[in-house]
């Protein structure tokens, strides 16, 4: 139960904190729902006006049962669907059963208690009149047919009303009774008519909900109970041991849902299946397996919902969230380096980076970035990383969970970015040195296999496999590295920008997978491994042909690019083919750029002479290391001005290549 304890602590530390005023935590006994209609009343419960609000998420009072309802009757105390609030729903041909009696009874009980609120009383006064749907039809918010029944399909030639756009269709029909109403009550000298923003109304409901849970009529004891609840202390009228905080308190029988979004019905804790299979004869009731206090589960789930909305990484139903229990900000472990440094939003930083400092500039930048977080995040601050996924619509599971200290978390993030950093090209407007995100890696490894619903499982599984590499410092799976290398080598069928992106990602993964080899992000002239040298050869051959084609103003791919796949499988024999194909291009260069050609030939000879023993004549398949040699040699042949400003060769390249 560590996860729920950490979430409870997070709630206690972050609730009402001023730095989160723009996106506050939900108070307990409240839920977040999508409202469709906003009705404005006066303080005496008279209707004034109404409008559509386009599925706006609204904090509204909720009971334990209503917050977790999926079907059946469970009214919210104040704001609810037309099906609940309108007593004239059956009169207008409502498709579903009317739950108005239960809604009115609950609201009446609240309004007749010592903890009622004037705005709640105004709402009760209005719904008792039984004109909710009539008023909304008159305001053209809801729509009826000639028989005065609520329409389920809009068949008119007139523009479709907004309410039909925002309601979810079921079997082709949209029930206007599903529209959720939120209330505004305009009262003299009250600057906050919105009931969902009125703190006094929220507090009134929280206290009354606690009162209802206690089922206690003694006012003195009630006041003491409420006082102790506000101070976070346990109740005297206890019902069980909360296994999260180790105190005896009122236990929860239902646990909140809607954690990832408003329509999410999956729960982390559920025990409603009491027949046969669930307890397997071990327990008599759910509370014997695990008992959680009502207040604790409300706060913990509210904190999780809040964290997911603010800072989670999402991939379909899969959600991964990392947070500090103290509420301090963290670097996003799932961002690529450009996102982490904010380069995507700064035009001046989105330019190509310089190629020859072997990554020192990136390392300095990364250290400064991490040092900034170290000053704010204490070395012993608790950090939690949690991944959630659901196999069925009603059940959710924690698929990954780690607790770290602040220093451990920052060290892991720094290690991930340092070990896998490489020159990345994500299109014309974004080139940077750094690490691709898990989403980028997944796309580079599997391409279109991860698109759409058919690729959802593969996409989620890949993210789950990368999570321990980032958070725990585990090696990158070898098959993932091989897959990105294979796709980078196979150039035909890929757009130039897509291939460049795959190439950078493949190099980054290969470098991260072989940390012990200490690859630099610049050309290593003293690295004499066979695969690295073959990569350099290919880059030089491509450069020769590319320059010759440019001089002839021919816009087509080079032989080196076309034969890259074959070169990786059979390097020696393919090199002979590439070398022979260079003859006409060399002849062209010999007449127009002899200096450039001489230097390229010297470079080729130098590389070939660096091979050891029979390495050059070996037909063994090349590893991903040849991509590092190819990429570094290609960058070294490009002048700095070209690498930053142009992709096409220019006359100045001749000098730079020499």
mmCIF file of C-alpha atoms in Angstrom, residues 71 167 213 280 385:
data_model
loop_
_atom_site.group_PDB
_atom_site.id
_atom_site.type_symbol
_atom_site.label_atom_id
_atom_site.label_comp_id
_atom_site.label_asym_id
_atom_site.label_seq_id
_atom_site.Cartn_x
_atom_site.Cartn_y
_atom_site.Cartn_z
ATOM 1 C CA UNK A 71 -25.027 2.586 -13.589
ATOM 2 C CA UNK A 167 -23.371 14.522 -25.976
ATOM 3 C CA UNK A 213 -21.202 9.151 7.115
ATOM 4 C CA UNK A 280 -11.552 -17.665 -2.596
ATOM 5 C CA UNK A 385 7.437 6.909 -10.597
#
